[in-house]
């Protein structure tokens, strides 16, 4: 078989807003969240093989040692990657093969730059990219509704990274998104696109203790009067920093705080650099603040780097879906 070989750079996300509306019978939570894709990306290469197996090679980039050095007391366990069969990427390709009755094997090579256990959607983004790469290689259109169904089975955040709106799922179009920003409802699978924010700049800190999404949700509480999306929706529409700083919110910060002392330390470190709109992303443990420009963001990262509070980086907005390039 002639191997078709594709490359993509799955992006991370930040939740600018996350409110819980209620606990469901299936143990998930109904929520309202506003997510934006950012240009901190992994690298994924996918090819088809003559064998029947799915092979996944996954490693930290540039190296595990470099990651350990960045977070001074990072336990090696924090950098352990799941066995290939337990990786969401592996399961995505397995499900894709079953659904579309595709023969032969796949080889996936994955370089991780997005922290894990950070609330930045790395595993979900990888899974969505694996579906899109497998579709590209086998000639399945990337707006095939079956991909969306697989994405929802794989995880609540996976549909967001497909970057496609599917008929019957709130928004009646399959058009590519103008940018990687959306409001997600349900357990995260119903998506509404929001016009782009190319000027968005963030400073992100990943503290030395990752958090488990399931553990954070287990410890959460539903507010008696949940907040309304109205303020954040208005603020992102015009990308007004003072309004945004006022509207950013994450209901999961409270349970995360109870699980890790690093949440408060990280939020404080970000606030002390003068950033506004400081909050946690997703189920943590990464936190972020808004910056007025790429230069301000870089200056804040330089200040934070001296404080030994974890891995710090700046990021801008990016579009979805991640571009897929054919290498052969
Ligand atoms: O969907 P995903 O597999 O990413 O979710 C991981 C865990 O997070 C779930 O098992 C569930 O405990 C929790 N979760 C939730 N409500 C959501 C999304 C996730 O309770 N909307």
PDB file of C-alpha atoms in Angstrom, residues 85-313:
ATOM      1  CA  UNK A  85      -4.119   1.642  23.896  1.00  0.00           C
ATOM      2  CA  UNK A  86      -5.412   4.019  26.571  1.00  0.00           C
ATOM      3  CA  UNK A  87      -4.555   7.159  24.649  1.00  0.00           C
ATOM      4  CA  UNK A  88      -7.628   8.949  23.240  1.00  0.00           C
ATOM      5  CA  UNK A  89      -5.831   9.173  19.874  1.00  0.00           C
ATOM      6  CA  UNK A  90      -5.609   5.392  19.656  1.00  0.00           C
ATOM      7  CA  UNK A  91      -9.290   5.047  20.546  1.00  0.00           C
ATOM      8  CA  UNK A  92     -10.227   7.711  17.977  1.00  0.00           C
ATOM      9  CA  UNK A  93      -8.497   5.836  15.142  1.00  0.00           C
ATOM     10  CA  UNK A  94      -9.927   2.516  16.326  1.00  0.00           C
ATOM     11  CA  UNK A  95     -13.459   3.949  16.316  1.00  0.00           C
ATOM     12  CA  UNK A  96     -12.860   5.602  12.934  1.00  0.00           C
ATOM     13  CA  UNK A  97     -11.750   2.287  11.406  1.00  0.00           C
ATOM     14  CA  UNK A  98     -14.785   0.467  12.801  1.00  0.00           C
ATOM     15  CA  UNK A  99     -17.300   3.092  11.718  1.00  0.00           C
ATOM     16  CA  UNK A 100     -15.994   3.611   8.185  1.00  0.00           C
ATOM     17  CA  UNK A 101     -14.931  -0.026   7.653  1.00  0.00           C
ATOM     18  CA  UNK A 102     -11.400   0.998   6.701  1.00  0.00           C
ATOM     19  CA  UNK A 103      -8.863  -1.817   6.316  1.00  0.00           C
ATOM     20  CA  UNK A 104      -5.124  -1.681   7.049  1.00  0.00           C
ATOM     21  CA  UNK A 105      -3.291   0.021   9.854  1.00  0.00           C
ATOM     22  CA  UNK A 106      -2.357   3.526  10.909  1.00  0.00           C
ATOM     23  CA  UNK A 107       0.833   4.927  12.351  1.00  0.00           C
ATOM     24  CA  UNK A 108       0.482   8.049  14.476  1.00  0.00           C
ATOM     25  CA  UNK A 109       3.469  10.011  15.684  1.00  0.00           C
ATOM     26  CA  UNK A 110       2.596  12.570  18.354  1.00  0.00           C
ATOM     27  CA  UNK A 111       4.828  15.235  19.882  1.00  0.00           C
ATOM     28  CA  UNK A 112       3.280  16.766  22.995  1.00  0.00           C
ATOM     29  CA  UNK A 113       3.738  20.444  23.779  1.00  0.00           C
ATOM     30  CA  UNK A 114       0.329  20.998  25.391  1.00  0.00           C
ATOM     31  CA  UNK A 115       0.480  20.164  29.109  1.00  0.00           C
ATOM     32  CA  UNK A 116      -1.673  17.221  30.282  1.00  0.00           C
ATOM     33  CA  UNK A 117      -4.054  17.535  33.252  1.00  0.00           C
ATOM     34  CA  UNK A 118      -4.098  21.251  32.539  1.00  0.00           C
ATOM     35  CA  UNK A 119      -7.668  21.876  31.335  1.00  0.00           C
ATOM     36  CA  UNK A 120      -6.276  22.911  27.959  1.00  0.00           C
ATOM     37  CA  UNK A 121      -7.954  20.168  25.933  1.00  0.00           C
ATOM     38  CA  UNK A 122      -4.736  18.554  24.680  1.00  0.00           C
ATOM     39  CA  UNK A 123      -6.056  14.986  24.592  1.00  0.00           C
ATOM     40  CA  UNK A 124      -9.394  16.099  23.093  1.00  0.00           C
ATOM     41  CA  UNK A 125      -7.647  18.156  20.422  1.00  0.00           C
ATOM     42  CA  UNK A 126      -5.379  15.213  19.589  1.00  0.00           C
ATOM     43  CA  UNK A 127      -8.412  12.926  19.277  1.00  0.00           C
ATOM     44  CA  UNK A 128     -10.211  15.372  16.960  1.00  0.00           C
ATOM     45  CA  UNK A 129      -7.066  15.739  14.835  1.00  0.00           C
ATOM     46  CA  UNK A 130      -6.649  11.955  14.661  1.00  0.00           C
ATOM     47  CA  UNK A 131     -10.210  11.681  13.293  1.00  0.00           C
ATOM     48  CA  UNK A 132      -9.603  14.482  10.776  1.00  0.00           C
ATOM     49  CA  UNK A 133      -6.242  13.034   9.658  1.00  0.00           C
ATOM     50  CA  UNK A 134      -7.710   9.541   9.261  1.00  0.00           C
ATOM     51  CA  UNK A 135     -10.577  11.087   7.265  1.00  0.00           C
ATOM     52  CA  UNK A 136      -8.163  13.060   5.061  1.00  0.00           C
ATOM     53  CA  UNK A 137      -6.061   9.986   4.287  1.00  0.00           C
ATOM     54  CA  UNK A 138      -9.050   7.788   3.464  1.00  0.00           C
ATOM     55  CA  UNK A 139     -11.002  10.371   1.462  1.00  0.00           C
ATOM     56  CA  UNK A 140     -13.833  10.918   3.972  1.00  0.00           C
ATOM     57  CA  UNK A 141     -15.028  14.570   3.869  1.00  0.00           C
ATOM     58  CA  UNK A 142     -14.023  16.427   7.031  1.00  0.00           C
ATOM     59  CA  UNK A 143     -17.601  17.640   7.547  1.00  0.00           C
ATOM     60  CA  UNK A 144     -19.040  14.103   7.549  1.00  0.00           C
ATOM     61  CA  UNK A 145     -21.563  14.068  10.438  1.00  0.00           C
ATOM     62  CA  UNK A 146     -20.234  10.630  11.461  1.00  0.00           C
ATOM     63  CA  UNK A 147     -17.012  12.312  12.630  1.00  0.00           C
ATOM     64  CA  UNK A 148     -19.032  14.493  14.978  1.00  0.00           C
ATOM     65  CA  UNK A 149     -20.774  11.393  16.397  1.00  0.00           C
ATOM     66  CA  UNK A 150     -17.394   9.743  17.027  1.00  0.00           C
ATOM     67  CA  UNK A 151     -16.088  12.949  18.605  1.00  0.00           C
ATOM     68  CA  UNK A 152     -18.977  13.123  21.107  1.00  0.00           C
ATOM     69  CA  UNK A 153     -18.391   9.475  22.054  1.00  0.00           C
ATOM     70  CA  UNK A 154     -14.692  10.177  22.655  1.00  0.00           C
ATOM     71  CA  UNK A 155     -15.134  13.131  25.033  1.00  0.00           C
ATOM     72  CA  UNK A 156     -17.116  16.257  25.819  1.00  0.00           C
ATOM     73  CA  UNK A 157     -14.505  18.677  24.388  1.00  0.00           C
ATOM     74  CA  UNK A 158     -13.640  16.709  21.241  1.00  0.00           C
ATOM     75  CA  UNK A 159     -16.422  18.152  18.967  1.00  0.00           C
ATOM     76  CA  UNK A 160     -15.126  21.705  19.566  1.00  0.00           C
ATOM     77  CA  UNK A 161     -11.773  20.811  18.009  1.00  0.00           C
ATOM     78  CA  UNK A 162     -13.402  19.359  14.878  1.00  0.00           C
ATOM     79  CA  UNK A 163     -14.161  22.979  14.020  1.00  0.00           C
ATOM     80  CA  UNK A 164     -17.312  22.021  12.127  1.00  0.00           C
ATOM     81  CA  UNK A 165     -20.897  22.781  12.931  1.00  0.00           C
ATOM     82  CA  UNK A 166     -23.229  19.904  12.297  1.00  0.00           C
ATOM     83  CA  UNK A 167     -26.873  20.058  11.160  1.00  0.00           C
ATOM     84  CA  UNK A 168     -29.298  19.401  13.983  1.00  0.00           C
ATOM     85  CA  UNK A 169     -26.743  20.278  16.671  1.00  0.00           C
ATOM     86  CA  UNK A 170     -27.978  23.803  17.340  1.00  0.00           C
ATOM     87  CA  UNK A 171     -26.422  25.530  14.353  1.00  0.00           C
ATOM     88  CA  UNK A 172     -27.720  24.535  10.906  1.00  0.00           C
ATOM     89  CA  UNK A 173     -24.546  24.660   8.847  1.00  0.00           C
ATOM     90  CA  UNK A 174     -21.430  22.625   8.182  1.00  0.00           C
ATOM     91  CA  UNK A 175     -19.373  25.666   7.228  1.00  0.00           C
ATOM     92  CA  UNK A 176     -15.821  25.933   8.532  1.00  0.00           C
ATOM     93  CA  UNK A 177     -15.611  28.314  11.449  1.00  0.00           C
ATOM     94  CA  UNK A 178     -14.384  31.843  10.957  1.00  0.00           C
ATOM     95  CA  UNK A 179     -12.230  31.347  14.060  1.00  0.00           C
ATOM     96  CA  UNK A 180     -11.660  28.909  16.852  1.00  0.00           C
ATOM     97  CA  UNK A 181     -14.102  30.371  19.343  1.00  0.00           C
ATOM     98  CA  UNK A 182     -17.430  28.856  20.384  1.00  0.00           C
ATOM     99  CA  UNK A 183     -20.019  28.642  23.105  1.00  0.00           C
ATOM    100  CA  UNK A 184     -20.542  25.020  24.107  1.00  0.00           C
ATOM    101  CA  UNK A 185     -23.603  23.734  25.980  1.00  0.00           C
ATOM    102  CA  UNK A 186     -25.035  20.352  26.938  1.00  0.00           C
ATOM    103  CA  UNK A 187     -22.062  18.446  28.309  1.00  0.00           C
ATOM    104  CA  UNK A 188     -19.940  20.438  25.852  1.00  0.00           C
ATOM    105  CA  UNK A 189     -21.038  18.921  22.552  1.00  0.00           C
ATOM    106  CA  UNK A 190     -23.549  21.539  21.330  1.00  0.00           C
ATOM    107  CA  UNK A 191     -21.655  24.346  19.678  1.00  0.00           C
ATOM    108  CA  UNK A 192     -22.399  27.876  18.603  1.00  0.00           C
ATOM    109  CA  UNK A 193     -19.730  29.750  16.701  1.00  0.00           C
ATOM    110  CA  UNK A 194     -18.569  33.219  17.788  1.00  0.00           C
ATOM    111  CA  UNK A 195     -16.851  35.672  15.407  1.00  0.00           C
ATOM    112  CA  UNK A 196     -13.067  35.583  15.636  1.00  0.00           C
ATOM    113  CA  UNK A 197     -10.752  37.482  17.979  1.00  0.00           C
ATOM    114  CA  UNK A 198      -7.392  37.615  16.177  1.00  0.00           C
ATOM    115  CA  UNK A 199      -6.079  40.187  18.671  1.00  0.00           C
ATOM    116  CA  UNK A 200      -6.570  37.892  21.676  1.00  0.00           C
ATOM    117  CA  UNK A 201      -3.369  37.420  23.720  1.00  0.00           C
ATOM    118  CA  UNK A 202      -2.991  35.275  26.816  1.00  0.00           C
ATOM    119  CA  UNK A 203      -0.415  34.386  29.423  1.00  0.00           C
ATOM    120  CA  UNK A 204      -0.768  30.778  30.599  1.00  0.00           C
ATOM    121  CA  UNK A 205       0.798  29.112  33.642  1.00  0.00           C
ATOM    122  CA  UNK A 206       0.745  25.344  34.165  1.00  0.00           C
ATOM    123  CA  UNK A 207       1.671  24.654  37.812  1.00  0.00           C
ATOM    124  CA  UNK A 208       3.641  21.551  38.850  1.00  0.00           C
ATOM    125  CA  UNK A 209       0.497  19.609  39.788  1.00  0.00           C
ATOM    126  CA  UNK A 210      -1.902  18.439  37.064  1.00  0.00           C
ATOM    127  CA  UNK A 211      -5.572  17.770  37.926  1.00  0.00           C
ATOM    128  CA  UNK A 212      -7.950  15.000  36.879  1.00  0.00           C
ATOM    129  CA  UNK A 213     -11.101  16.270  35.146  1.00  0.00           C
ATOM    130  CA  UNK A 214     -13.241  13.573  36.761  1.00  0.00           C
ATOM    131  CA  UNK A 215     -11.914  14.439  40.262  1.00  0.00           C
ATOM    132  CA  UNK A 216     -12.615  18.155  39.824  1.00  0.00           C
ATOM    133  CA  UNK A 217     -16.178  17.515  38.584  1.00  0.00           C
ATOM    134  CA  UNK A 218     -16.746  15.092  41.480  1.00  0.00           C
ATOM    135  CA  UNK A 219     -16.010  17.886  43.943  1.00  0.00           C
ATOM    136  CA  UNK A 220     -18.033  20.630  42.225  1.00  0.00           C
ATOM    137  CA  UNK A 221     -21.246  22.272  43.388  1.00  0.00           C
ATOM    138  CA  UNK A 222     -24.048  23.807  41.323  1.00  0.00           C
ATOM    139  CA  UNK A 223     -24.810  27.421  42.258  1.00  0.00           C
ATOM    140  CA  UNK A 224     -28.364  28.119  43.429  1.00  0.00           C
ATOM    141  CA  UNK A 225     -28.526  30.901  40.788  1.00  0.00           C
ATOM    142  CA  UNK A 226     -26.078  30.075  37.997  1.00  0.00           C
ATOM    143  CA  UNK A 227     -24.537  33.031  36.167  1.00  0.00           C
ATOM    144  CA  UNK A 228     -25.631  34.191  32.742  1.00  0.00           C
ATOM    145  CA  UNK A 229     -23.534  34.058  29.582  1.00  0.00           C
ATOM    146  CA  UNK A 230     -24.698  37.532  28.542  1.00  0.00           C
ATOM    147  CA  UNK A 231     -21.669  39.501  29.814  1.00  0.00           C
ATOM    148  CA  UNK A 232     -18.975  37.276  28.306  1.00  0.00           C
ATOM    149  CA  UNK A 233     -20.897  37.019  25.033  1.00  0.00           C
ATOM    150  CA  UNK A 234     -21.011  40.826  24.769  1.00  0.00           C
ATOM    151  CA  UNK A 235     -17.352  41.240  25.800  1.00  0.00           C
ATOM    152  CA  UNK A 236     -15.909  38.747  23.288  1.00  0.00           C
ATOM    153  CA  UNK A 237     -18.085  40.197  20.518  1.00  0.00           C
ATOM    154  CA  UNK A 238     -16.090  43.459  20.679  1.00  0.00           C
ATOM    155  CA  UNK A 239     -12.983  41.976  22.375  1.00  0.00           C
ATOM    156  CA  UNK A 240     -13.040  44.675  25.056  1.00  0.00           C
ATOM    157  CA  UNK A 241     -10.387  43.838  27.675  1.00  0.00           C
ATOM    158  CA  UNK A 242     -11.913  45.616  30.727  1.00  0.00           C
ATOM    159  CA  UNK A 243     -15.315  44.071  29.973  1.00  0.00           C
ATOM    160  CA  UNK A 244     -13.710  40.661  29.374  1.00  0.00           C
ATOM    161  CA  UNK A 245     -11.692  40.877  32.571  1.00  0.00           C
ATOM    162  CA  UNK A 246     -14.944  41.416  34.420  1.00  0.00           C
ATOM    163  CA  UNK A 247     -16.765  38.554  32.675  1.00  0.00           C
ATOM    164  CA  UNK A 248     -14.187  35.721  32.738  1.00  0.00           C
ATOM    165  CA  UNK A 249     -15.290  33.071  35.205  1.00  0.00           C
ATOM    166  CA  UNK A 250     -14.857  29.400  35.989  1.00  0.00           C
ATOM    167  CA  UNK A 251     -17.172  27.550  38.398  1.00  0.00           C
ATOM    168  CA  UNK A 252     -14.675  24.653  38.511  1.00  0.00           C
ATOM    169  CA  UNK A 253     -11.981  26.850  40.090  1.00  0.00           C
ATOM    170  CA  UNK A 254     -13.540  26.314  43.529  1.00  0.00           C
ATOM    171  CA  UNK A 255     -13.335  22.475  43.563  1.00  0.00           C
ATOM    172  CA  UNK A 256      -9.894  22.644  41.898  1.00  0.00           C
ATOM    173  CA  UNK A 257      -8.708  24.946  44.698  1.00  0.00           C
ATOM    174  CA  UNK A 258      -9.769  22.349  47.259  1.00  0.00           C
ATOM    175  CA  UNK A 259      -7.750  19.671  45.427  1.00  0.00           C
ATOM    176  CA  UNK A 260      -4.555  21.646  44.835  1.00  0.00           C
ATOM    177  CA  UNK A 261      -2.858  24.538  46.665  1.00  0.00           C
ATOM    178  CA  UNK A 262      -1.321  25.445  43.313  1.00  0.00           C
ATOM    179  CA  UNK A 263      -4.517  26.980  41.947  1.00  0.00           C
ATOM    180  CA  UNK A 264      -4.471  29.939  44.366  1.00  0.00           C
ATOM    181  CA  UNK A 265      -0.684  30.328  44.054  1.00  0.00           C
ATOM    182  CA  UNK A 266      -0.912  30.389  40.255  1.00  0.00           C
ATOM    183  CA  UNK A 267      -3.843  32.827  40.151  1.00  0.00           C
ATOM    184  CA  UNK A 268      -2.007  35.125  42.568  1.00  0.00           C
ATOM    185  CA  UNK A 269       1.234  34.966  40.557  1.00  0.00           C
ATOM    186  CA  UNK A 270      -0.645  35.939  37.380  1.00  0.00           C
ATOM    187  CA  UNK A 271      -2.456  38.801  39.146  1.00  0.00           C
ATOM    188  CA  UNK A 272       0.813  40.096  40.630  1.00  0.00           C
ATOM    189  CA  UNK A 273       2.301  40.507  37.142  1.00  0.00           C
ATOM    190  CA  UNK A 274      -0.455  43.049  36.482  1.00  0.00           C
ATOM    191  CA  UNK A 275      -2.598  40.865  34.235  1.00  0.00           C
ATOM    192  CA  UNK A 276      -6.384  41.158  34.339  1.00  0.00           C
ATOM    193  CA  UNK A 277      -9.082  38.581  33.644  1.00  0.00           C
ATOM    194  CA  UNK A 278      -7.136  35.948  35.566  1.00  0.00           C
ATOM    195  CA  UNK A 279      -8.859  32.581  35.978  1.00  0.00           C
ATOM    196  CA  UNK A 280      -8.409  28.819  35.617  1.00  0.00           C
ATOM    197  CA  UNK A 281      -9.084  27.022  32.321  1.00  0.00           C
ATOM    198  CA  UNK A 282     -11.458  24.014  32.144  1.00  0.00           C
ATOM    199  CA  UNK A 283     -10.940  21.676  35.091  1.00  0.00           C
ATOM    200  CA  UNK A 284      -7.398  23.039  35.663  1.00  0.00           C
ATOM    201  CA  UNK A 285      -4.755  23.080  36.733  1.00  0.00           C
ATOM    202  CA  UNK A 286      -3.512  25.664  34.200  1.00  0.00           C
ATOM    203  CA  UNK A 287      -4.539  29.282  34.764  1.00  0.00           C
ATOM    204  CA  UNK A 288      -4.300  32.288  32.476  1.00  0.00           C
ATOM    205  CA  UNK A 289      -4.644  36.042  32.255  1.00  0.00           C
ATOM    206  CA  UNK A 290      -5.514  38.422  29.417  1.00  0.00           C
ATOM    207  CA  UNK A 291      -2.804  40.592  27.869  1.00  0.00           C
ATOM    208  CA  UNK A 292      -3.310  43.747  25.837  1.00  0.00           C
ATOM    209  CA  UNK A 293      -0.629  42.839  23.262  1.00  0.00           C
ATOM    210  CA  UNK A 294       1.860  40.103  22.364  1.00  0.00           C
ATOM    211  CA  UNK A 295       4.635  42.297  23.824  1.00  0.00           C
ATOM    212  CA  UNK A 296       2.840  42.706  27.175  1.00  0.00           C
ATOM    213  CA  UNK A 297       2.255  38.952  27.240  1.00  0.00           C
ATOM    214  CA  UNK A 298       5.964  38.217  26.635  1.00  0.00           C
ATOM    215  CA  UNK A 299       6.963  40.679  29.372  1.00  0.00           C
ATOM    216  CA  UNK A 300       4.582  38.965  31.821  1.00  0.00           C
ATOM    217  CA  UNK A 301       6.035  35.540  30.912  1.00  0.00           C
ATOM    218  CA  UNK A 302       9.553  36.856  31.607  1.00  0.00           C
ATOM    219  CA  UNK A 303       8.447  38.091  35.058  1.00  0.00           C
ATOM    220  CA  UNK A 304       6.695  34.808  35.862  1.00  0.00           C
ATOM    221  CA  UNK A 305       9.653  32.692  34.743  1.00  0.00           C
ATOM    222  CA  UNK A 306      11.650  34.026  37.713  1.00  0.00           C
ATOM    223  CA  UNK A 307       8.936  33.038  40.202  1.00  0.00           C
ATOM    224  CA  UNK A 308       9.190  29.275  39.782  1.00  0.00           C
ATOM    225  CA  UNK A 309       5.450  28.839  39.552  1.00  0.00           C
ATOM    226  CA  UNK A 310       5.419  26.331  36.688  1.00  0.00           C
ATOM    227  CA  UNK A 311       5.548  26.375  32.913  1.00  0.00           C
ATOM    228  CA  UNK A 312       4.681  29.857  31.617  1.00  0.00           C
ATOM    229  CA  UNK A 313       4.024  30.815  28.021  1.00  0.00           C
TER     230      UNK A 313
END
